[in-house]
Amino acid sequence: PPRLDSSAASDVYKRQGDYLPDRVRVLEREIRGPDTEFYRQTIDDFNGLVKRIRYAFELLKPEEMTILRQWREGDAFDYRALLDYAMDRKAGLMPSDRLFIKRMKQVRDVAALLLVDLSRSTANAVDQQGMRVLDVEKQAIVLLCEALKVVGDRFAIAGFSGTGPLGVDYYRVKDLETNFDDSVKKRIGAMAPQRSTRMGAAIRHATAQLSTVQARVRLIIILGDGFPNDLAYKGPYAVEDTRRAVMEARAEAIHVKAITVNAGDNRQLDRLYGAAHHTLIGNVRDLPDKLVRVYSALTRH
């Protein structure tokens, strides 16, 4: 069903930092694809890269059990503490009564949403071979999926595009609780350039999806080629609306990180996301090292 969102207002309202309620309508849509060829081909083309990123994310998985020491009661005696106890007694000192250990299972609790720009500008070429921005985005999605399957984190995938404030399309590719199967791989392969980029509305909708999810770490990763642009949604107004949407997500304790393909204006990206919250890549081979650093820093503990 359509969802009406507020939007940071334009013109005089913009200068006041005000909002226009029910300004934007978000329409949830589905993508259907005929086959899994794109996903399979990406795995084949980047086999070494896939193995590398799987290994890196395998290292993020916690040990199944951790041992906590110095408890007054627990699962078993801590023999090192017992030895200290006996030595303190012999020396006439008051020994500690923290003589037990506890064994606790460690569980990751992460919910990530990959939010993908499907605007028409993603049809632009990034190299002499005709590789498009969207091709790099989709290859990055495949690598992300392979990584997140290994580490076991819950994840969702969505794309966005549209025209005008009443026509923002939000394409559901995978929900958090749905299985990762061939139908998801088909939807990834079927992702194609659409229309414009009203980014603030898409981020607000993604935030609404994640804000009700119970997880220790909640994360939105935005894959795109740069900056918001739509009808009457350009320049400083579009940047400030998107920036405000990012701030609203962070106020909900949702991390927002951006991976931007083939963009060159770092100052504008700094303004959108914050200097430490975005990463530039020229092609998908740049992704593993940068992604592992970003993702592990957010979700390791």
Short mmCIF file of N, CA and C in Angstrom, two decimals, residues 118-253:
data_model
loop_
_atom_site.label_atom_id
_atom_site.label_comp_id
_atom_site.label_asym_id
_atom_site.label_seq_id
_atom_site.Cartn_x
_atom_site.Cartn_y
_atom_site.Cartn_z
N LEU A 118 17.98 2.90 -8.07
CA LEU A 118 17.64 2.37 -9.39
C LEU A 118 17.26 3.50 -10.36
N SER A 119 17.81 4.68 -10.14
CA SER A 119 17.47 5.80 -11.01
C SER A 119 18.08 5.62 -12.40
N ARG A 120 17.62 6.41 -13.36
CA ARG A 120 18.08 6.26 -14.74
C ARG A 120 19.57 6.54 -14.88
N SER A 121 20.14 7.34 -13.97
CA SER A 121 21.57 7.65 -14.07
C SER A 121 22.44 6.42 -13.82
N THR A 122 21.88 5.38 -13.23
CA THR A 122 22.67 4.16 -13.01
C THR A 122 22.89 3.40 -14.31
N ALA A 123 22.30 3.88 -15.41
CA ALA A 123 22.58 3.30 -16.73
C ALA A 123 23.87 3.86 -17.32
N ASN A 124 24.48 4.86 -16.68
CA ASN A 124 25.71 5.46 -17.19
C ASN A 124 26.87 4.47 -17.11
N ALA A 125 27.73 4.53 -18.10
CA ALA A 125 28.88 3.62 -18.15
C ALA A 125 29.96 4.07 -17.17
N VAL A 126 30.70 3.11 -16.63
CA VAL A 126 31.80 3.42 -15.71
C VAL A 126 33.15 3.07 -16.32
N ASP A 127 33.17 2.39 -17.45
CA ASP A 127 34.44 2.05 -18.09
C ASP A 127 34.26 1.95 -19.61
N GLN A 128 35.35 1.69 -20.29
CA GLN A 128 35.34 1.62 -21.75
C GLN A 128 34.62 0.38 -22.27
N GLN A 129 34.45 -0.60 -21.42
CA GLN A 129 33.77 -1.83 -21.83
C GLN A 129 32.25 -1.74 -21.74
N GLY A 130 31.74 -0.60 -21.29
CA GLY A 130 30.30 -0.41 -21.21
C GLY A 130 29.67 -0.89 -19.92
N MET A 131 30.49 -1.22 -18.93
CA MET A 131 29.94 -1.58 -17.62
C MET A 131 29.19 -0.40 -17.03
N ARG A 132 27.94 -0.62 -16.62
CA ARG A 132 27.11 0.46 -16.09
C ARG A 132 27.25 0.56 -14.56
N VAL A 133 26.86 1.70 -14.04
CA VAL A 133 26.81 1.86 -12.58
C VAL A 133 25.95 0.76 -11.97
N LEU A 134 24.78 0.50 -12.55
CA LEU A 134 23.89 -0.50 -11.98
C LEU A 134 24.50 -1.89 -12.00
N ASP A 135 25.30 -2.21 -13.03
CA ASP A 135 25.97 -3.50 -13.06
C ASP A 135 26.91 -3.65 -11.87
N VAL A 136 27.64 -2.57 -11.56
CA VAL A 136 28.54 -2.60 -10.40
C VAL A 136 27.72 -2.73 -9.12
N GLU A 137 26.61 -2.00 -9.02
CA GLU A 137 25.74 -2.10 -7.84
C GLU A 137 25.26 -3.54 -7.66
N LYS A 138 24.81 -4.16 -8.73
CA LYS A 138 24.27 -5.52 -8.63
C LYS A 138 25.36 -6.52 -8.30
N GLN A 139 26.55 -6.33 -8.86
CA GLN A 139 27.66 -7.20 -8.48
C GLN A 139 27.98 -7.04 -6.99
N ALA A 140 27.93 -5.80 -6.52
CA ALA A 140 28.17 -5.54 -5.09
C ALA A 140 27.11 -6.23 -4.24
N ILE A 141 25.86 -6.22 -4.70
CA ILE A 141 24.80 -6.92 -3.96
C ILE A 141 25.10 -8.40 -3.86
N VAL A 142 25.55 -9.01 -4.96
CA VAL A 142 25.88 -10.43 -4.94
C VAL A 142 26.97 -10.71 -3.90
N LEU A 143 28.03 -9.89 -3.90
CA LEU A 143 29.10 -10.08 -2.93
C LEU A 143 28.59 -9.89 -1.50
N LEU A 144 27.74 -8.87 -1.31
CA LEU A 144 27.17 -8.64 0.02
C LEU A 144 26.33 -9.83 0.46
N CYS A 145 25.53 -10.36 -0.43
CA CYS A 145 24.69 -11.52 -0.09
C CYS A 145 25.55 -12.71 0.32
N GLU A 146 26.60 -12.97 -0.45
CA GLU A 146 27.49 -14.09 -0.12
C GLU A 146 28.16 -13.88 1.23
N ALA A 147 28.53 -12.64 1.52
CA ALA A 147 29.17 -12.33 2.80
C ALA A 147 28.19 -12.50 3.96
N LEU A 148 26.97 -11.97 3.80
CA LEU A 148 26.00 -11.99 4.89
C LEU A 148 25.46 -13.39 5.13
N LYS A 149 25.40 -14.21 4.08
CA LYS A 149 25.01 -15.60 4.30
C LYS A 149 26.02 -16.32 5.19
N VAL A 150 27.31 -16.03 4.98
CA VAL A 150 28.36 -16.68 5.76
C VAL A 150 28.28 -16.28 7.23
N VAL A 151 28.13 -14.97 7.47
CA VAL A 151 28.16 -14.49 8.85
C VAL A 151 26.84 -14.75 9.57
N GLY A 152 25.76 -15.00 8.79
CA GLY A 152 24.48 -15.36 9.40
C GLY A 152 23.62 -14.20 9.82
N ASP A 153 23.93 -12.98 9.40
CA ASP A 153 23.12 -11.82 9.78
C ASP A 153 21.83 -11.78 8.96
N ARG A 154 20.77 -11.29 9.58
CA ARG A 154 19.53 -11.05 8.85
C ARG A 154 19.73 -9.86 7.91
N PHE A 155 19.21 -9.97 6.69
CA PHE A 155 19.34 -8.83 5.78
C PHE A 155 18.16 -8.77 4.83
N ALA A 156 17.90 -7.53 4.39
CA ALA A 156 16.86 -7.25 3.41
C ALA A 156 17.49 -6.48 2.26
N ILE A 157 16.84 -6.52 1.10
CA ILE A 157 17.29 -5.78 -0.07
C ILE A 157 16.10 -5.03 -0.65
N ALA A 158 16.30 -3.76 -0.99
CA ALA A 158 15.24 -2.97 -1.63
C ALA A 158 15.87 -1.99 -2.60
N GLY A 159 15.12 -1.66 -3.66
CA GLY A 159 15.55 -0.64 -4.60
C GLY A 159 14.58 0.53 -4.56
N PHE A 160 15.01 1.68 -5.08
CA PHE A 160 14.09 2.83 -5.10
C PHE A 160 14.32 3.68 -6.34
N SER A 161 13.26 4.31 -6.77
CA SER A 161 13.28 5.25 -7.88
C SER A 161 11.96 6.03 -7.84
N GLY A 162 11.50 6.55 -8.98
CA GLY A 162 10.21 7.23 -9.02
C GLY A 162 10.28 8.57 -9.73
N THR A 163 9.14 9.22 -9.80
CA THR A 163 9.04 10.56 -10.39
C THR A 163 8.06 11.39 -9.57
N GLY A 164 8.54 12.50 -9.04
CA GLY A 164 7.66 13.40 -8.29
C GLY A 164 7.39 12.91 -6.88
N PRO A 165 6.86 13.79 -6.04
CA PRO A 165 6.63 13.45 -4.62
C PRO A 165 5.56 12.39 -4.41
N LEU A 166 4.64 12.21 -5.36
CA LEU A 166 3.57 11.23 -5.17
C LEU A 166 3.84 9.92 -5.89
N GLY A 167 5.04 9.78 -6.45
CA GLY A 167 5.34 8.57 -7.22
C GLY A 167 6.69 7.98 -6.90
N VAL A 168 7.02 7.85 -5.60
CA VAL A 168 8.29 7.24 -5.19
C VAL A 168 8.08 5.73 -5.12
N ASP A 169 8.83 4.99 -5.92
CA ASP A 169 8.70 3.52 -5.96
C ASP A 169 9.75 2.88 -5.07
N TYR A 170 9.30 1.94 -4.24
CA TYR A 170 10.18 1.20 -3.32
C TYR A 170 10.03 -0.28 -3.67
N TYR A 171 11.07 -0.84 -4.30
CA TYR A 171 11.01 -2.21 -4.81
C TYR A 171 11.55 -3.19 -3.76
N ARG A 172 10.68 -4.06 -3.30
CA ARG A 172 11.09 -5.06 -2.31
C ARG A 172 11.70 -6.26 -3.03
N VAL A 173 12.97 -6.49 -2.78
CA VAL A 173 13.69 -7.60 -3.40
C VAL A 173 13.80 -8.77 -2.43
N LYS A 174 14.11 -8.46 -1.18
CA LYS A 174 14.14 -9.48 -0.12
C LYS A 174 13.78 -8.82 1.20
N ASP A 175 12.88 -9.43 1.95
CA ASP A 175 12.55 -8.96 3.29
C ASP A 175 13.46 -9.63 4.32
N LEU A 176 13.53 -9.06 5.50
CA LEU A 176 14.43 -9.59 6.54
C LEU A 176 14.16 -11.05 6.86
N GLU A 177 12.89 -11.40 6.95
CA GLU A 177 12.55 -12.73 7.44
C GLU A 177 12.35 -13.76 6.33
N THR A 178 12.48 -13.37 5.07
CA THR A 178 12.31 -14.33 3.99
C THR A 178 13.62 -15.04 3.70
N ASN A 179 13.53 -16.26 3.20
CA ASN A 179 14.71 -17.04 2.88
C ASN A 179 15.42 -16.47 1.66
N PHE A 180 16.72 -16.66 1.65
CA PHE A 180 17.49 -16.27 0.47
C PHE A 180 17.49 -17.46 -0.49
N ASP A 181 16.70 -17.36 -1.55
CA ASP A 181 16.55 -18.49 -2.47
C ASP A 181 16.64 -17.99 -3.91
N ASP A 182 16.32 -18.86 -4.85
CA ASP A 182 16.44 -18.49 -6.27
C ASP A 182 15.53 -17.33 -6.65
N SER A 183 14.39 -17.20 -5.99
CA SER A 183 13.49 -16.10 -6.33
C SER A 183 14.15 -14.76 -6.03
N VAL A 184 14.94 -14.69 -4.95
CA VAL A 184 15.66 -13.45 -4.63
C VAL A 184 16.75 -13.21 -5.67
N LYS A 185 17.46 -14.26 -6.05
CA LYS A 185 18.52 -14.12 -7.06
C LYS A 185 17.93 -13.63 -8.38
N LYS A 186 16.74 -14.10 -8.73
CA LYS A 186 16.08 -13.64 -9.96
C LYS A 186 15.74 -12.16 -9.88
N ARG A 187 15.27 -11.70 -8.72
CA ARG A 187 14.92 -10.29 -8.57
C ARG A 187 16.17 -9.40 -8.67
N ILE A 188 17.27 -9.87 -8.09
CA ILE A 188 18.52 -9.10 -8.19
C ILE A 188 18.91 -8.95 -9.66
N GLY A 189 18.83 -10.04 -10.41
CA GLY A 189 19.18 -9.99 -11.82
C GLY A 189 18.27 -9.09 -12.62
N ALA A 190 17.02 -8.96 -12.19
CA ALA A 190 16.03 -8.17 -12.93
C ALA A 190 16.06 -6.69 -12.59
N MET A 191 16.85 -6.28 -11.62
CA MET A 191 16.92 -4.85 -11.26
C MET A 191 17.43 -4.06 -12.45
N ALA A 192 16.75 -2.96 -12.78
CA ALA A 192 17.06 -2.18 -13.98
C ALA A 192 16.89 -0.70 -13.69
N PRO A 193 17.59 0.18 -14.45
CA PRO A 193 17.40 1.63 -14.26
C PRO A 193 15.94 2.02 -14.47
N GLN A 194 15.44 2.88 -13.61
CA GLN A 194 14.04 3.31 -13.68
C GLN A 194 13.96 4.80 -13.97
N ARG A 195 13.65 5.61 -12.95
CA ARG A 195 13.38 7.02 -13.21
C ARG A 195 14.29 7.92 -12.36
N SER A 196 13.73 8.67 -11.42
CA SER A 196 14.52 9.67 -10.71
C SER A 196 14.89 9.20 -9.30
N THR A 197 15.44 10.13 -8.49
CA THR A 197 16.05 9.75 -7.22
C THR A 197 15.58 10.65 -6.09
N ARG A 198 14.41 10.39 -5.53
CA ARG A 198 13.97 11.14 -4.35
C ARG A 198 14.47 10.35 -3.13
N MET A 199 15.72 10.58 -2.80
CA MET A 199 16.43 9.72 -1.86
C MET A 199 15.91 9.84 -0.43
N GLY A 200 15.53 11.05 -0.02
CA GLY A 200 15.06 11.23 1.35
C GLY A 200 13.86 10.36 1.68
N ALA A 201 12.91 10.27 0.76
CA ALA A 201 11.71 9.45 0.98
C ALA A 201 12.07 7.97 1.10
N ALA A 202 12.99 7.50 0.24
CA ALA A 202 13.39 6.10 0.29
C ALA A 202 14.07 5.76 1.61
N ILE A 203 14.93 6.66 2.09
CA ILE A 203 15.62 6.42 3.36
C ILE A 203 14.61 6.43 4.51
N ARG A 204 13.64 7.34 4.48
CA ARG A 204 12.63 7.37 5.54
C ARG A 204 11.79 6.09 5.53
N HIS A 205 11.48 5.59 4.35
CA HIS A 205 10.69 4.36 4.26
C HIS A 205 11.51 3.18 4.79
N ALA A 206 12.79 3.11 4.42
CA ALA A 206 13.66 2.05 4.92
C ALA A 206 13.79 2.14 6.44
N THR A 207 13.89 3.37 6.95
CA THR A 207 13.97 3.57 8.41
C THR A 207 12.71 3.04 9.10
N ALA A 208 11.55 3.32 8.49
CA ALA A 208 10.30 2.81 9.06
C ALA A 208 10.28 1.29 9.08
N GLN A 209 10.87 0.66 8.05
CA GLN A 209 10.92 -0.80 8.01
C GLN A 209 11.79 -1.36 9.14
N LEU A 210 12.92 -0.69 9.40
CA LEU A 210 13.88 -1.20 10.39
C LEU A 210 13.57 -0.77 11.82
N SER A 211 12.86 0.32 11.99
CA SER A 211 12.67 0.88 13.33
C SER A 211 11.89 -0.04 14.25
N THR A 212 11.08 -0.94 13.69
CA THR A 212 10.31 -1.87 14.52
C THR A 212 11.03 -3.19 14.73
N VAL A 213 12.20 -3.36 14.12
CA VAL A 213 12.94 -4.62 14.21
C VAL A 213 13.77 -4.64 15.49
N GLN A 214 13.67 -5.73 16.22
CA GLN A 214 14.48 -5.89 17.43
C GLN A 214 15.82 -6.50 17.04
N ALA A 215 16.89 -5.71 17.17
CA ALA A 215 18.23 -6.19 16.88
C ALA A 215 19.22 -5.30 17.60
N ARG A 216 20.33 -5.87 18.00
CA ARG A 216 21.35 -5.08 18.70
C ARG A 216 21.97 -4.05 17.76
N VAL A 217 22.20 -4.45 16.51
CA VAL A 217 22.74 -3.54 15.50
C VAL A 217 21.78 -3.50 14.32
N ARG A 218 21.36 -2.30 13.94
CA ARG A 218 20.51 -2.11 12.76
C ARG A 218 21.25 -1.19 11.80
N LEU A 219 21.25 -1.56 10.53
CA LEU A 219 22.13 -0.90 9.57
C LEU A 219 21.45 -0.76 8.22
N ILE A 220 21.52 0.44 7.63
CA ILE A 220 21.12 0.68 6.25
C ILE A 220 22.38 0.95 5.44
N ILE A 221 22.60 0.18 4.39
CA ILE A 221 23.70 0.42 3.46
C ILE A 221 23.10 0.91 2.16
N ILE A 222 23.45 2.13 1.76
CA ILE A 222 22.90 2.73 0.54
C ILE A 222 23.90 2.53 -0.60
N LEU A 223 23.46 1.85 -1.65
CA LEU A 223 24.27 1.68 -2.86
C LEU A 223 23.74 2.64 -3.93
N GLY A 224 24.57 3.53 -4.42
CA GLY A 224 24.10 4.49 -5.41
C GLY A 224 25.24 5.10 -6.19
N ASP A 225 24.90 6.07 -7.03
CA ASP A 225 25.92 6.70 -7.86
C ASP A 225 26.06 8.18 -7.56
N GLY A 226 25.55 8.62 -6.43
CA GLY A 226 25.78 10.02 -6.10
C GLY A 226 24.67 10.69 -5.34
N PHE A 227 23.92 11.57 -6.01
CA PHE A 227 23.13 12.55 -5.30
C PHE A 227 21.65 12.49 -5.67
N PRO A 228 20.79 12.97 -4.77
CA PRO A 228 19.35 12.96 -5.05
C PRO A 228 18.99 13.94 -6.16
N ASN A 229 17.98 13.55 -6.95
CA ASN A 229 17.56 14.40 -8.06
C ASN A 229 16.18 13.94 -8.54
N ASP A 230 15.21 14.87 -8.54
CA ASP A 230 13.86 14.54 -8.97
C ASP A 230 13.16 15.84 -9.38
N LEU A 231 11.92 15.75 -9.76
CA LEU A 231 11.15 16.94 -10.11
C LEU A 231 11.05 17.86 -8.89
N ALA A 232 11.47 19.12 -9.05
CA ALA A 232 11.46 20.10 -7.96
C ALA A 232 12.18 19.59 -6.72
N TYR A 233 13.18 18.77 -6.94
CA TYR A 233 13.93 18.15 -5.85
C TYR A 233 15.37 18.06 -6.31
N LYS A 234 16.07 19.21 -6.23
CA LYS A 234 17.40 19.29 -6.79
C LYS A 234 18.27 20.15 -5.90
N GLY A 235 19.58 20.09 -6.13
CA GLY A 235 20.52 20.97 -5.47
C GLY A 235 20.47 20.91 -3.96
N PRO A 236 20.65 22.09 -3.30
CA PRO A 236 20.72 22.11 -1.84
C PRO A 236 19.47 21.56 -1.16
N TYR A 237 18.30 21.80 -1.73
CA TYR A 237 17.06 21.29 -1.11
C TYR A 237 17.09 19.77 -1.04
N ALA A 238 17.42 19.10 -2.15
CA ALA A 238 17.44 17.64 -2.18
C ALA A 238 18.52 17.09 -1.24
N VAL A 239 19.68 17.76 -1.23
CA VAL A 239 20.77 17.31 -0.36
C VAL A 239 20.36 17.44 1.10
N GLU A 240 19.75 18.58 1.47
CA GLU A 240 19.38 18.79 2.87
C GLU A 240 18.27 17.84 3.31
N ASP A 241 17.31 17.57 2.41
CA ASP A 241 16.25 16.62 2.75
C ASP A 241 16.82 15.23 2.98
N THR A 242 17.74 14.80 2.11
CA THR A 242 18.37 13.49 2.27
C THR A 242 19.21 13.45 3.54
N ARG A 243 19.96 14.51 3.77
CA ARG A 243 20.78 14.58 4.99
C ARG A 243 19.90 14.49 6.23
N ARG A 244 18.76 15.18 6.22
CA ARG A 244 17.86 15.13 7.36
C ARG A 244 17.28 13.72 7.54
N ALA A 245 16.98 13.03 6.42
CA ALA A 245 16.47 11.66 6.52
C ALA A 245 17.51 10.74 7.13
N VAL A 246 18.79 10.94 6.78
CA VAL A 246 19.86 10.14 7.38
C VAL A 246 19.95 10.41 8.88
N MET A 247 19.85 11.68 9.26
CA MET A 247 19.90 12.04 10.68
C MET A 247 18.72 11.43 11.45
N GLU A 248 17.55 11.39 10.81
CA GLU A 248 16.37 10.79 11.46
C GLU A 248 16.59 9.30 11.69
N ALA A 249 17.20 8.61 10.72
CA ALA A 249 17.50 7.19 10.90
C ALA A 249 18.47 6.99 12.05
N ARG A 250 19.50 7.81 12.12
CA ARG A 250 20.48 7.66 13.21
C ARG A 250 19.85 7.98 14.56
N ALA A 251 18.87 8.88 14.58
CA ALA A 251 18.16 9.16 15.82
C ALA A 251 17.36 7.95 16.30
N GLU A 252 17.04 7.04 15.37
CA GLU A 252 16.34 5.79 15.71
C GLU A 252 17.33 4.67 16.02
N ALA A 253 18.61 5.03 16.23
CA ALA A 253 19.67 4.06 16.51
C ALA A 253 19.89 3.11 15.33
#
